[in-house]
Short mmCIF file of C-alpha atoms in Angstrom, two decimals:
data_model
loop_
_atom_site.label_atom_id
_atom_site.label_comp_id
_atom_site.label_asym_id
_atom_site.label_seq_id
_atom_site.Cartn_x
_atom_site.Cartn_y
_atom_site.Cartn_z
CA MET A 1 -34.17 26.99 167.40
CA LYS A 2 -34.76 28.18 170.69
CA GLN A 3 -33.18 32.23 171.45
CA ILE A 4 -31.07 31.47 174.53
CA ARG A 5 -29.46 34.69 176.59
CA LEU A 6 -25.76 34.89 177.69
CA PRO A 7 -24.37 35.52 180.46
CA LYS A 8 -22.69 38.91 180.79
CA PHE A 9 -18.72 37.32 181.24
CA LEU A 10 -19.24 35.77 177.73
CA LEU A 11 -18.91 39.05 175.74
CA LEU A 12 -16.31 41.73 176.87
CA PHE A 13 -16.17 44.26 174.30
CA TRP A 14 -13.04 46.46 176.01
CA GLY A 15 -15.93 49.27 176.21
CA ILE A 16 -16.24 49.74 172.80
CA SER A 17 -19.70 49.75 170.68
CA LEU A 18 -20.10 47.55 167.24
CA SER A 19 -23.02 48.95 166.15
CA VAL A 20 -23.35 50.55 163.00
CA SER A 21 -25.40 52.54 160.94
CA GLY A 22 -27.23 52.73 157.34
CA GLN A 23 -23.84 54.92 156.55
CA GLU A 24 -21.56 52.26 157.30
CA THR A 25 -20.81 48.82 155.92
CA LYS A 26 -19.33 46.18 159.56
CA ILE A 27 -17.12 42.74 158.63
CA THR A 28 -16.44 40.40 160.58
CA SER A 29 -13.92 38.08 160.29
CA TYR A 30 -14.40 34.34 162.71
CA ASN A 31 -12.96 30.56 163.14
CA ILE A 32 -15.54 29.15 164.48
CA TRP A 33 -13.26 25.83 165.62
CA ASP A 34 -14.46 22.52 163.96
CA GLY A 35 -17.82 23.76 162.88
CA PHE A 36 -19.07 23.84 166.79
CA ASP A 37 -18.14 19.94 167.01
CA LYS A 38 -21.77 19.07 166.75
CA ASP A 39 -22.32 20.97 170.10
CA SER A 40 -26.18 22.68 170.27
CA LEU A 41 -25.24 24.75 172.46
CA ARG A 42 -22.27 26.60 171.00
CA TYR A 43 -24.07 26.76 167.51
CA GLU A 44 -26.78 28.11 169.88
CA ARG A 45 -24.53 30.97 171.68
CA PHE A 46 -23.65 31.27 168.05
CA VAL A 47 -27.13 32.32 166.29
CA GLU A 48 -27.14 34.61 169.11
CA TRP A 49 -24.42 36.46 168.82
CA ALA A 50 -23.99 36.96 165.21
CA MET A 51 -27.78 38.69 165.11
CA GLU A 52 -26.51 41.26 167.95
CA ASN A 53 -23.12 41.61 165.77
CA GLU A 54 -24.94 42.09 163.23
CA ALA A 55 -22.14 42.28 160.49
CA ASP A 56 -22.91 42.95 157.03
CA ILE A 57 -20.32 40.92 155.65
CA LEU A 58 -19.12 37.61 157.79
CA VAL A 59 -16.78 35.28 156.86
CA LEU A 60 -15.79 32.02 158.61
CA THR A 61 -13.32 29.78 158.94
CA GLU A 62 -13.54 26.01 159.98
CA LEU A 63 -16.59 24.81 158.93
CA VAL A 64 -16.21 21.26 159.99
CA GLY A 65 -18.97 19.11 158.82
CA PHE A 66 -20.95 21.91 157.32
CA LYS A 67 -22.90 21.50 153.68
CA ALA A 68 -23.64 24.08 151.31
CA HIS A 69 -27.61 24.06 152.54
CA ASP A 70 -25.94 23.78 156.22
CA LEU A 71 -24.10 27.10 155.76
CA GLU A 72 -27.58 29.06 154.24
CA ILE A 73 -29.79 26.97 157.66
CA LEU A 74 -27.05 28.99 159.67
CA GLY A 75 -27.36 32.43 157.30
CA ASN A 76 -31.14 32.30 157.54
CA LEU A 77 -30.77 31.93 161.58
CA CYS A 78 -28.60 34.33 161.79
CA GLY A 79 -30.76 36.98 159.48
CA TYR A 80 -27.98 36.66 156.21
CA MET A 81 -30.19 35.15 153.54
CA HIS A 82 -26.74 35.01 151.56
CA THR A 83 -24.48 32.21 151.90
CA ALA A 84 -21.49 30.46 150.05
CA LEU A 85 -19.01 27.69 150.76
CA GLN A 86 -16.28 26.66 149.20
CA LYS A 87 -16.09 22.89 149.54
CA GLU A 88 -17.72 20.10 151.28
CA ASP A 89 -14.57 18.53 153.20
CA GLY A 90 -12.25 19.23 154.78
CA TYR A 91 -11.81 22.51 157.11
CA PRO A 92 -13.85 25.26 154.18
CA LEU A 93 -14.03 28.31 154.24
CA GLY A 94 -17.82 30.38 154.04
CA VAL A 95 -19.07 33.88 153.21
CA MET A 96 -23.02 35.40 154.54
CA SER A 97 -24.10 38.56 154.01
CA LYS A 98 -26.76 40.65 153.71
CA THR A 99 -26.84 41.65 150.38
CA PRO A 100 -26.81 38.94 146.98
CA ILE A 101 -23.53 37.00 146.58
CA GLU A 102 -21.50 36.12 143.28
CA VAL A 103 -19.06 33.32 143.60
CA VAL A 104 -15.53 34.61 141.71
CA CYS A 105 -13.73 31.61 142.43
CA ARG A 106 -13.09 28.39 144.78
CA ARG A 107 -9.66 27.27 145.35
CA MET A 108 -8.09 24.06 146.48
CA GLU A 109 -4.79 23.38 144.95
CA GLY A 110 -2.04 24.49 145.89
CA PHE A 111 -3.94 25.71 149.45
CA TRP A 112 -3.33 24.19 152.70
CA HIS A 113 -6.87 24.61 153.70
CA GLY A 114 -8.03 26.76 149.98
CA MET A 115 -9.06 30.36 149.52
CA LEU A 116 -12.64 31.72 148.24
CA HIS A 117 -13.54 34.74 146.36
CA VAL A 118 -17.00 36.63 146.66
CA ARG A 119 -18.47 40.05 145.53
CA THR A 120 -21.03 41.61 147.76
CA ALA A 121 -22.18 45.10 148.48
CA GLY A 122 -19.41 46.57 146.23
CA ILE A 123 -16.14 44.37 147.98
CA ASP A 124 -14.71 41.76 146.97
CA VAL A 125 -14.18 39.30 149.55
CA ILE A 126 -11.25 36.89 149.43
CA ALA A 127 -11.59 34.10 152.53
CA THR A 128 -8.26 31.72 153.52
CA HIS A 129 -7.14 30.00 156.12
CA LEU A 130 -3.68 29.12 156.44
CA SER A 131 -0.85 26.67 157.30
CA PRO A 132 -1.18 26.21 160.82
CA PHE A 133 2.22 24.26 160.55
CA ASP A 134 4.82 26.05 158.16
CA TRP A 135 5.69 29.22 157.49
CA LYS A 136 7.30 28.59 154.52
CA PHE A 137 3.73 26.91 153.32
CA ARG A 138 2.23 29.81 154.42
CA GLN A 139 4.71 32.07 152.55
CA LYS A 140 3.50 29.98 149.60
CA GLU A 141 0.00 30.81 150.33
CA ALA A 142 0.14 33.91 150.57
CA LYS A 143 2.53 34.94 146.89
CA MET A 144 -0.79 33.18 145.33
CA ILE A 145 -2.88 35.23 147.05
CA ILE A 146 -0.88 38.63 146.32
CA SER A 147 -1.03 37.08 142.72
CA TYR A 148 -4.47 36.55 142.36
CA VAL A 149 -5.32 39.82 143.27
CA ASP A 150 -3.35 41.91 141.11
CA SER A 151 -3.63 39.34 138.07
CA LEU A 152 -7.51 40.93 138.63
CA LYS A 153 -6.69 44.29 139.52
CA LEU A 154 -8.70 44.38 142.28
CA GLU A 155 -9.73 47.64 144.45
CA ASP A 156 -12.42 47.51 146.51
CA TYR A 157 -11.56 44.15 148.46
CA PHE A 158 -10.56 42.40 151.84
CA VAL A 159 -8.45 39.67 152.32
CA ALA A 160 -9.92 37.82 156.08
CA GLY A 161 -9.93 34.65 157.79
CA ASP A 162 -7.19 32.74 159.92
CA PHE A 163 -3.88 33.40 158.98
CA ASN A 164 -2.15 31.33 161.54
CA ALA A 165 1.30 34.40 160.74
CA ILE A 166 2.72 36.65 163.38
CA SER A 167 2.37 40.32 162.09
CA PRO A 168 5.01 43.01 162.57
CA LEU A 169 3.08 44.80 163.96
CA ASP A 170 2.19 42.63 167.17
CA ALA A 171 6.41 41.68 166.98
CA ASP A 172 7.03 44.06 170.41
CA GLU A 173 4.11 41.93 171.58
CA ILE A 174 4.51 38.69 170.69
CA ILE A 175 8.03 38.34 171.91
CA THR A 176 6.99 39.18 175.65
CA HIS A 177 4.74 35.65 175.26
CA LYS A 178 6.96 33.56 176.20
CA THR A 179 4.53 30.23 176.83
CA TRP A 180 3.84 31.41 173.67
CA ILE A 181 6.71 30.61 171.88
CA ARG A 182 7.27 27.49 173.82
CA ASN A 183 4.39 25.84 172.36
CA ILE A 184 5.47 26.70 169.27
CA LYS A 185 8.59 25.65 169.61
CA ARG A 186 7.12 22.03 171.56
CA GLY A 187 5.10 21.94 168.23
CA ASP A 188 7.35 21.67 165.86
CA ALA A 189 10.00 19.55 168.04
CA SER A 190 6.59 16.79 167.40
CA ARG A 191 6.35 17.89 163.44
CA PRO A 192 9.95 17.09 162.01
CA ALA A 193 8.45 18.43 158.38
CA TYR A 194 6.79 21.71 159.26
CA ASN A 195 8.44 24.52 161.34
CA ASN A 196 6.33 27.18 162.13
CA LEU A 197 9.25 28.92 163.99
CA ASN A 198 11.97 30.69 161.20
CA ASP A 199 15.21 29.37 162.01
CA GLY A 200 14.23 29.56 165.77
CA LYS A 201 12.26 32.88 165.88
CA PHE A 202 8.66 33.72 164.80
CA ASP A 203 8.07 34.34 161.61
CA LEU A 204 6.54 38.09 160.05
CA SER A 205 7.62 37.60 156.41
CA VAL A 206 3.82 36.05 155.62
CA ILE A 207 1.87 38.94 156.80
CA SER A 208 4.97 41.49 155.39
CA SER A 209 4.47 40.07 152.32
CA PHE A 210 0.78 41.06 152.52
CA LEU A 211 1.92 45.09 153.67
CA ALA A 212 4.27 44.85 151.00
CA ALA A 213 1.88 44.42 148.04
CA GLY A 214 -0.20 47.76 149.19
CA MET A 215 -2.89 45.89 151.67
CA ASP A 216 -3.45 47.24 155.20
CA ASP A 217 -3.83 45.95 158.97
CA PRO A 218 -6.23 48.24 160.24
CA ILE A 219 -6.56 46.00 163.52
CA GLY A 220 -2.70 46.51 163.73
CA ARG A 221 -3.88 50.24 163.23
CA LEU A 222 -6.59 50.83 165.88
CA VAL A 223 -6.17 48.81 168.34
CA ARG A 224 -4.39 49.59 171.29
CA PRO A 225 -2.48 48.18 173.35
CA ALA A 226 -1.19 45.40 171.05
CA GLU A 227 -2.23 42.94 174.10
CA LYS A 228 -5.89 43.95 173.31
CA ARG A 229 -5.12 42.52 169.12
CA MET A 230 -4.62 38.87 170.32
CA THR A 231 -7.06 36.39 168.61
CA HIS A 232 -6.31 33.15 170.13
CA PRO A 233 -6.43 31.21 172.59
CA SER A 234 -10.12 31.86 174.16
CA ALA A 235 -10.33 30.96 177.95
CA PHE A 236 -13.30 28.74 176.79
CA ARG A 237 -10.41 26.91 174.62
CA TYR A 238 -9.33 25.64 178.13
CA ARG A 239 -12.53 26.24 180.34
CA TRP A 240 -10.43 28.50 181.93
CA LYS A 241 -12.20 32.14 183.60
CA VAL A 242 -11.65 34.86 181.74
CA GLU A 243 -9.43 36.37 183.79
CA ASP A 244 -7.28 33.74 184.07
CA GLU A 245 -3.33 34.49 185.03
CA ARG A 246 -2.20 32.24 182.19
CA LEU A 247 -3.84 33.79 179.38
CA PRO A 248 -1.75 36.13 178.31
CA ASP A 249 0.93 34.58 178.09
CA LEU A 250 -0.59 32.13 175.72
CA ARG A 251 -1.96 34.40 172.82
CA SER A 252 -0.65 35.76 169.41
CA ARG A 253 -2.67 37.21 166.68
CA LEU A 254 -3.66 35.31 164.30
CA ASP A 255 -7.07 35.58 162.85
CA TYR A 256 -7.25 39.46 159.95
CA ILE A 257 -8.67 41.80 157.73
CA LEU A 258 -6.17 43.22 156.00
CA VAL A 259 -8.13 45.16 153.00
CA SER A 260 -7.06 47.49 150.43
CA PRO A 261 -5.78 51.30 150.03
CA SER A 262 -8.93 52.35 148.98
CA LEU A 263 -10.87 50.01 152.52
CA MET A 264 -8.86 51.69 154.82
CA HIS A 265 -9.66 55.10 153.94
CA ARG A 266 -12.96 54.32 154.50
CA CYS A 267 -12.03 52.21 157.52
CA ILE A 268 -13.30 53.28 161.19
CA LEU A 269 -13.26 51.30 164.09
CA GLY A 270 -11.52 47.80 164.57
CA VAL A 271 -11.67 45.59 167.13
CA VAL A 272 -11.29 42.55 168.71
CA GLU A 273 -14.54 40.90 170.36
CA ARG A 274 -13.32 38.58 173.59
CA LEU A 275 -16.37 36.67 172.77
CA GLU A 276 -16.40 33.34 175.35
CA GLY A 277 -18.36 30.57 174.66
CA ILE A 278 -17.88 29.57 171.08
CA SER A 279 -15.03 29.52 170.16
CA ASP A 280 -11.08 28.92 170.54
CA HIS A 281 -10.63 32.02 168.81
CA TYR A 282 -11.63 35.10 168.95
CA PRO A 283 -14.02 37.65 166.33
CA VAL A 284 -12.49 40.59 164.59
CA SER A 285 -14.41 43.17 163.31
CA ILE A 286 -13.50 46.48 161.37
CA VAL A 287 -16.52 48.86 160.15
CA LEU A 288 -16.23 51.10 156.93
CA THR A 289 -17.98 54.70 156.15
CA ASN A 290 -19.84 53.61 152.79
CA LYS A 291 -18.99 56.02 149.40
#
């Protein structure tokens, strides 16, 4: 795989350094958009970004077309000797880690895309990708995840991925995004069996249920102002310029790393990285102090 150098406009960090020391653990979640659509340039850009990003744990959604061996290859190219894939069809979830991975549970039944639970670096990692079309289905998925976490009495854990849901911490920002709201209404009208909007309004119950269960939202707490928390869409989604004035009104935050109380106490940084050229989503990261 040849090394490429990304143009500077592809990496916009809002002035925040994400380098970590050996005393810290960095966690990143990223929806890679349909398994890169077999686009070798996007694949190569991802490899270079992942090497520079240097997360200790990397959660990936939309690994479309990936088999377990494909994720192993990608992991090795990015500097991860340990990988786990949830399934090999549809929209798989995956985890790459710098330290050994123990797969605890792969679950598909009852979920739109599924759930993957692994242990690595002394942390329970639960990856998920909730329904893109229906708030009631997402609510059901959230309840299943919360019940699962409670049943195992997990302590140091996080739930990460593409939740396709709005946080109450973002409500004041999202309500100003008129184009996003119009697009969601149009999508609901085209799919009579599903509804992203709850009685015509954007739904906050899914993320609220996680927060009510004791999890916290470090990105929501630490990233200010709220407009910097939005994770979708990227300018690359429409092949627009990054400064296109239409983008802010289209955006929402769909990608989360929700953490247990014990991990929230250790969280010192959260960031949404305005990374262009790879996906229609932006990656989100948090940094924890080590015990």
